[in-house]
């Protein structure tokens, strides 16, 4: 299936294009014209982006340049369309990175031909969500119903998952062996031998180049355990078992399977290393907890896909944790589900209890570590993995890690290079065993093309020994210098483009004022060299202002609110690391930073540029009728009154349009005679969709008795009209209904 990010500011055209692509079995990710589209493009990795531009399109081209500056998504084809432009303007659009420009009025045949030419090799999407894996409409409705208890929702989900899949017993058996001090290679060999497929895998690994090193061929499981190592065999056996759960499963767009597993493996490896160093929990429990810490999001995607996609969209739009969005939309999160499943799978009690607290938006305090040792270790491991960009999950949100917490884990000097080298070695070993893909670690993550030209000075006011923001910026290839004192910071600011400050709180207002008054180096991007070797600059990517450019991160920064300007951006935790690149871009290019933060005070780029933000109509009407003439007249009536209208001539198409509709459905006008799906089933299905719980229903009937309408009345339908009356009378009835 081809996936297209659609960035359209005209509501009528957005509806038309979405309908067109839906009929062609193309997955559409809709986005308003704003910098939030940057995060969506990163997360969903589409096959194509289509963007409408206005006559004054400077800010839209700036957004396009941001996309093209990121190596991870720079190759994604871009089609722009808008009002007819002269040759010079068209050239500027193509120079900014567009693959093509189509003038209005939009010729659909030309658009389809260009899409076909740009997506030559077909879609990168190898998977689709199978409908048989999903819940019934009634069960879906219960998951988002606030009157249904959390425990009842967990029961529905766990029952469905256990019906669709069986968790391998090998994992629980290996954990039991790990908990016994008397267990050794013989006991572990017995567990592995009870699973023929696992036995074959362990023998294959023991005889692989990675472990055999030219030694004799091994045919006995106990010998294989000795060669691989008791600890390594336990971890490999658990990893193989878990990996098989989803190896052949189906995934929706926005969720990369390989990146997910590398992230989980990295968290497992790091959590085990912290557990071994701190002696706070059993190493194997830390490993399997890290490996399965995000299994819930995988299961959400596979078995509760409607809910998963809505949560993922909210996460990318608002820059907040996936788990927070789950709570807001459904009243529970995937950690609750995993905790219940762990209990049913007879995992150790500490795993069942602590998994509930993993990766929550919390302040990681020493008290929290003492109360939830395993959850703290896995959460810190998750932050480290995200900071070094080891794989990718459903969000890239992080929290600060205090010096006190790192001391409890016995890392008083933070995470050193030797620590990360061991992580890379282990990741490469597991990749060779599991055969995820052909990448090796450490892999080059410097995705921002001009990052090496940007001089950043970084300073922590909280005396942190591990700073996620700094580590992330290093992986992106920025030129970074650290300051160890306030005076050193002042001096280094004068030779830098942007100052990155962490650990900010309300006691630092005076220090902040001193930094804000400094003159910093204006950014001039070097694009190429002339024949004599002299550097040339790109005038479209330079700033003349030498005022301070500051990006701050902290927890309590009330005094900053009155000081926000185009050169100052402050963000609370938690925040999505990917938003930092765009915040730096705004600072370097003197772009507006008004409303750059979400309601929680964290970086969120949905409202990054007012000039790009378009408010779409929230009055959506869906017409389901088998007669094209009726649909046409109803469409004309509602569009004249400012509604956004979509239409379909078959029942399944009505349901699909409702599911893909991002804004709330205001009204459904549906015929009782619509083919392929009954009117009653259509209304039931739409009433279970979280976005459309307040939708109003109007049903058209012909040649029906009153008893035929009773089932619809029981569903809450109160408005009907007889199609045997004239269209003028029908439209008059709509007016009387206030529509």
Coordinates of N, CA, C and O in Angstrom, one line a residue, residues 388-484:
X388 N 20.8 8.1 22.2 CA 21.8 7.6 21.2 C 21.2 7.1 19.9 O 21.9 6.6 19.0
X389 N 19.9 7.3 19.8 CA 19.1 6.9 18.6 C 19.4 5.4 18.2 O 19.7 5.1 17.0
X390 N 19.2 4.6 19.2 CA 19.4 3.1 19.0 C 18.0 2.6 18.7 O 17.2 2.2 19.6
X391 N 17.6 2.4 17.4 CA 16.3 2.0 17.0 C 15.3 3.2 17.2 O 15.7 4.3 17.5
X392 N 14.0 2.8 17.1 CA 13.0 3.8 17.3 C 11.7 3.2 17.7 O 11.4 2.1 17.3
X393 N 11.0 3.9 18.6 CA 9.7 3.4 19.1 C 8.6 4.3 18.6 O 8.8 5.1 17.6
X394 N 7.5 4.4 19.3 CA 6.3 5.2 18.9 C 6.5 6.6 19.3 O 5.7 7.5 18.8
X395 N 7.4 7.0 20.1 CA 7.8 8.4 20.4 C 9.2 8.5 20.7 O 9.9 7.5 20.9
X396 N 9.7 9.7 20.8 CA 11.1 9.9 21.1 C 11.2 10.8 22.3 O 12.1 11.7 22.5
X397 N 10.3 10.7 23.2 CA 10.2 11.6 24.4 C 11.1 11.1 25.5 O 11.3 9.9 25.7
X398 N 11.7 12.1 26.2 CA 12.7 11.7 27.3 C 12.5 12.6 28.5 O 11.8 13.6 28.4
X399 N 13.0 12.2 29.6 CA 13.0 12.9 30.9 C 14.5 13.2 31.3 O 15.4 12.5 30.8
X400 N 14.7 14.2 32.1 CA 16.1 14.4 32.7 C 16.4 13.3 33.7 O 15.5 12.7 34.3
X401 N 17.7 13.0 33.8 CA 18.2 12.0 34.7 C 19.1 12.7 35.7 O 20.2 13.2 35.3
X402 N 18.8 12.7 37.0 CA 19.5 13.5 37.9 C 20.8 12.8 38.3 O 21.0 11.6 38.1
X403 N 21.8 13.6 38.8 CA 23.1 13.0 39.3 C 22.8 12.0 40.4 O 23.5 11.0 40.5
X404 N 21.8 12.3 41.3 CA 21.5 11.4 42.4 C 21.1 10.0 41.9 O 21.5 9.0 42.4
X405 N 20.3 10.0 40.8 CA 19.8 8.7 40.3 C 21.0 8.0 39.7 O 21.1 6.7 39.9
X406 N 21.8 8.7 39.0 CA 23.0 8.0 38.4 C 23.9 7.5 39.5 O 24.6 6.4 39.3
X407 N 24.0 8.1 40.6 CA 24.8 7.6 41.7 C 24.2 6.3 42.3 O 24.9 5.4 42.6
X408 N 22.9 6.3 42.4 CA 22.2 5.1 42.9 C 22.5 3.9 41.9 O 22.6 2.7 42.4
X409 N 22.7 4.2 40.6 CA 23.0 3.1 39.7 C 24.5 2.9 39.6 O 24.9 2.1 38.8
X410 N 25.3 3.6 40.4 CA 26.7 3.5 40.4 C 27.4 3.9 39.1 O 28.3 3.3 38.7
X411 N 26.9 5.0 38.6 CA 27.5 5.7 37.4 C 27.7 7.1 37.8 O 27.1 8.0 37.2
X412 N 28.6 7.4 38.7 CA 28.8 8.8 39.2 C 29.3 9.7 38.1 O 29.2 11.0 38.3
X413 N 30.0 9.2 37.1 CA 30.5 10.0 36.0 C 29.7 9.9 34.7 O 30.2 10.3 33.6
X414 N 28.5 9.4 34.8 CA 27.7 9.3 33.6 C 28.0 8.1 32.8 O 28.6 7.1 33.2
X415 N 27.5 8.1 31.6 CA 27.7 7.0 30.6 C 28.9 7.2 29.8 O 29.0 8.2 29.0
X416 N 29.9 6.4 30.0 CA 31.2 6.5 29.3 C 31.3 5.8 28.0 O 30.4 5.0 27.7
X417 N 32.3 6.1 27.2 CA 32.4 5.4 25.9 C 32.5 3.9 26.0 O 31.9 3.2 25.1
X418 N 33.2 3.4 27.0 CA 33.3 1.9 27.1 C 31.9 1.3 27.3 O 31.7 0.2 26.8
X419 N 31.1 2.0 28.0 CA 29.7 1.5 28.3 C 29.0 1.3 26.9 O 28.4 0.3 26.6
X420 N 29.1 2.4 26.1 CA 28.4 2.3 24.8 C 29.0 1.4 23.8 O 28.3 0.7 23.0
X421 N 30.3 1.2 23.9 CA 30.9 0.2 23.0 C 30.4 -1.2 23.3 O 30.3 -2.0 22.4
X422 N 30.2 -1.5 24.6 CA 29.7 -2.8 24.9 C 28.2 -3.0 24.4 O 27.8 -4.0 24.0
X423 N 27.5 -1.9 24.5 CA 26.1 -1.9 24.0 C 26.1 -2.2 22.5 O 25.3 -3.0 22.0
X424 N 27.0 -1.5 21.8 CA 27.1 -1.7 20.3 C 27.5 -3.1 20.0 O 26.9 -3.8 19.1
X425 N 28.4 -3.7 20.8 CA 28.9 -5.1 20.5 C 27.7 -6.0 20.7 O 27.5 -6.9 19.9
X426 N 26.9 -5.9 21.8 CA 25.8 -6.8 22.1 C 24.7 -6.6 21.0 O 24.2 -7.6 20.6
X427 N 24.4 -5.4 20.6 CA 23.4 -5.2 19.5 C 23.8 -5.9 18.3 O 23.0 -6.6 17.6
X428 N 25.1 -5.8 17.9 CA 25.6 -6.5 16.7 C 25.5 -8.0 16.8 O 25.2 -8.7 15.9
X429 N 25.8 -8.5 18.0 CA 25.7 -10.0 18.3 C 24.2 -10.4 18.1 O 23.9 -11.4 17.4
X430 N 23.3 -9.7 18.7 CA 21.9 -10.1 18.6 C 21.3 -10.0 17.2 O 20.5 -10.8 16.8
X431 N 21.8 -9.0 16.5 CA 21.4 -8.8 15.1 C 21.9 -10.0 14.3 O 21.1 -10.5 13.4
X432 N 23.1 -10.5 14.5 CA 23.6 -11.6 13.8 C 22.8 -12.9 14.1 O 22.6 -13.8 13.3
X433 N 22.3 -13.0 15.4 CA 21.5 -14.1 15.8 C 20.1 -14.1 15.3 O 19.5 -15.0 14.7
X434 N 19.4 -12.9 15.4 CA 18.0 -12.8 15.1 C 17.8 -12.4 13.6 O 16.7 -12.5 13.1
X435 N 18.9 -12.0 13.0 CA 18.9 -11.6 11.5 C 17.8 -10.6 11.3 O 16.9 -10.7 10.4
X436 N 17.8 -9.4 12.0 CA 16.8 -8.4 11.8 C 17.0 -7.7 10.5 O 16.1 -7.6 9.7
X437 N 18.2 -7.1 10.3 CA 18.6 -6.5 9.0 C 20.1 -6.5 9.0 O 20.8 -7.1 9.8
X438 N 20.7 -5.7 8.0 CA 22.1 -5.8 7.8 C 22.9 -4.6 8.4 O 24.0 -4.3 8.1
X439 N 22.2 -3.8 9.3 CA 22.9 -2.7 9.8 C 23.9 -3.1 10.9 O 23.8 -4.2 11.5
X440 N 24.9 -2.2 11.2 CA 25.8 -2.5 12.3 C 25.9 -1.2 13.2 O 25.6 -0.1 12.7
X441 N 26.3 -1.4 14.4 CA 26.3 -0.3 15.4 C 27.8 -0.1 15.8 O 28.5 -1.1 15.9
X442 N 28.2 1.2 16.1 CA 27.4 2.4 16.0 C 27.2 2.8 14.5 O 28.0 2.7 13.7
X443 N 25.9 3.2 14.2 CA 25.6 3.6 12.9 C 25.6 5.1 12.8 O 25.3 5.8 13.8
X444 N 25.9 5.7 11.7 CA 25.9 7.1 11.5 C 24.5 7.7 11.6 O 23.6 7.3 10.8
X445 N 24.2 8.5 12.6 CA 22.9 9.1 12.7 C 22.8 10.5 12.4 O 21.7 11.1 12.4
X446 N 23.9 11.1 12.0 CA 23.9 12.6 11.7 C 23.1 12.9 10.5 O 23.5 12.9 9.4
X447 N 21.8 13.1 10.8 CA 20.8 13.2 9.7 C 20.6 14.7 9.2 O 20.1 14.9 8.1
X448 N 21.0 15.7 10.0 CA 20.8 17.0 9.6 C 22.0 17.4 8.8 O 23.2 17.5 9.3
X449 N 21.8 17.8 7.5 CA 22.9 18.0 6.6 C 23.9 19.1 7.0 O 25.1 18.9 6.9
X450 N 23.4 20.2 7.5 CA 24.2 21.3 7.8 C 24.7 21.3 9.3 O 25.2 22.3 9.8
X451 N 24.4 20.2 10.0 CA 24.6 20.2 11.5 C 26.1 20.5 11.8 O 26.4 21.2 12.8
X452 N 27.0 20.0 11.0 CA 28.4 20.2 11.4 C 28.9 21.7 11.2 O 29.9 22.1 11.7
X453 N 28.0 22.5 10.6 CA 28.3 23.9 10.4 C 27.8 24.7 11.6 O 28.0 25.9 11.7
X454 N 26.9 24.1 12.4 CA 26.3 24.8 13.5 C 27.1 24.7 14.8 O 27.3 23.5 15.3
X455 N 27.5 25.8 15.4 CA 28.3 25.7 16.6 C 27.3 25.9 17.8 O 26.7 26.9 18.0
X456 N 27.3 24.9 18.7 CA 26.4 24.9 19.8 C 27.3 24.9 21.1 O 28.2 24.2 21.2
X457 N 26.9 25.8 22.1 CA 27.6 25.7 23.4 C 26.5 25.1 24.3 O 25.4 25.6 24.3
X458 N 26.9 24.1 25.1 CA 26.0 23.4 26.0 C 26.4 23.6 27.4 O 27.6 23.4 27.7
X459 N 25.4 23.8 28.3 CA 25.7 24.0 29.7 C 24.6 23.5 30.5 O 23.4 23.7 30.2
X460 N 24.9 22.8 31.6 CA 23.9 22.3 32.6 C 24.0 23.0 33.9 O 25.1 23.1 34.5
X461 N 22.9 23.6 34.3 CA 22.8 24.3 35.6 C 22.5 23.3 36.7 O 22.5 23.8 37.9
X462 N 22.2 22.1 36.4 CA 21.8 21.1 37.4 C 22.9 20.1 37.7 O 22.6 19.1 38.4
X463 N 24.1 20.3 37.2 CA 25.2 19.5 37.5 C 24.9 18.0 37.1 O 25.2 17.1 37.8
X464 N 24.2 17.8 35.9 CA 23.9 16.5 35.5 C 25.1 15.8 34.9 O 26.0 16.4 34.3
X465 N 25.2 14.5 35.1 CA 26.3 13.7 34.6 C 25.9 13.0 33.3 O 26.8 12.5 32.5
X466 N 24.6 12.9 33.0 CA 24.2 12.4 31.7 C 23.0 13.2 31.3 O 22.0 13.4 32.0
X467 N 23.2 13.9 30.1 CA 22.2 14.8 29.6 C 21.7 14.3 28.2 O 22.4 14.4 27.2
X468 N 20.5 13.8 28.2 CA 19.9 13.2 26.9 C 20.0 14.2 25.8 O 20.3 13.8 24.6
X469 N 19.7 15.5 26.0 CA 19.6 16.4 24.9 C 21.0 16.5 24.2 O 21.1 16.6 23.0
X470 N 22.1 16.6 25.1 CA 23.4 16.7 24.5 C 23.8 15.5 23.7 O 24.4 15.6 22.6
X471 N 23.5 14.3 24.2 CA 23.9 13.1 23.5 C 23.1 13.0 22.2 O 23.7 12.6 21.2
X472 N 21.9 13.4 22.2 CA 21.1 13.4 20.9 C 21.8 14.3 19.9 O 21.9 14.0 18.7
X473 N 22.1 15.5 20.3 CA 22.7 16.5 19.4 C 24.1 16.0 18.9 O 24.4 16.3 17.7
X474 N 24.8 15.3 19.7 CA 26.1 14.7 19.2 C 25.8 13.7 18.1 O 26.5 13.7 17.1
X475 N 24.8 12.8 18.3 CA 24.5 11.8 17.2 C 24.1 12.5 15.9 O 24.2 11.9 14.9
X476 N 23.5 13.7 16.0 CA 23.0 14.4 14.9 C 24.2 15.2 14.1 O 24.0 15.7 13.1
X477 N 25.4 15.2 14.7 CA 26.5 15.7 14.1 C 26.8 17.2 14.3 O 27.6 17.8 13.6
X478 N 26.1 17.9 15.2 CA 26.3 19.3 15.5 C 27.7 19.5 16.1 O 28.2 18.6 16.8
X479 N 28.3 20.6 15.9 CA 29.6 21.0 16.5 C 29.3 21.5 17.9 O 28.8 22.6 18.1
X480 N 29.7 20.7 18.9 CA 29.3 21.0 20.3 C 30.5 21.3 21.2 O 31.5 20.5 21.1
X481 N 30.4 22.3 22.0 CA 31.4 22.6 23.0 C 30.6 22.6 24.3 O 29.5 23.1 24.4
X482 N 31.3 22.1 25.4 CA 30.7 22.1 26.7 C 31.3 23.1 27.6 O 32.5 23.4 27.5
X483 N 30.6 23.7 28.5 CA 31.1 24.7 29.4 C 31.0 24.1 30.8 O 30.0 23.5 31.1
X484 N 32.0 24.4 31.6 CA 32.0 23.8 33.0 C 31.7 24.8 34.1 O 31.6 24.5 35.3

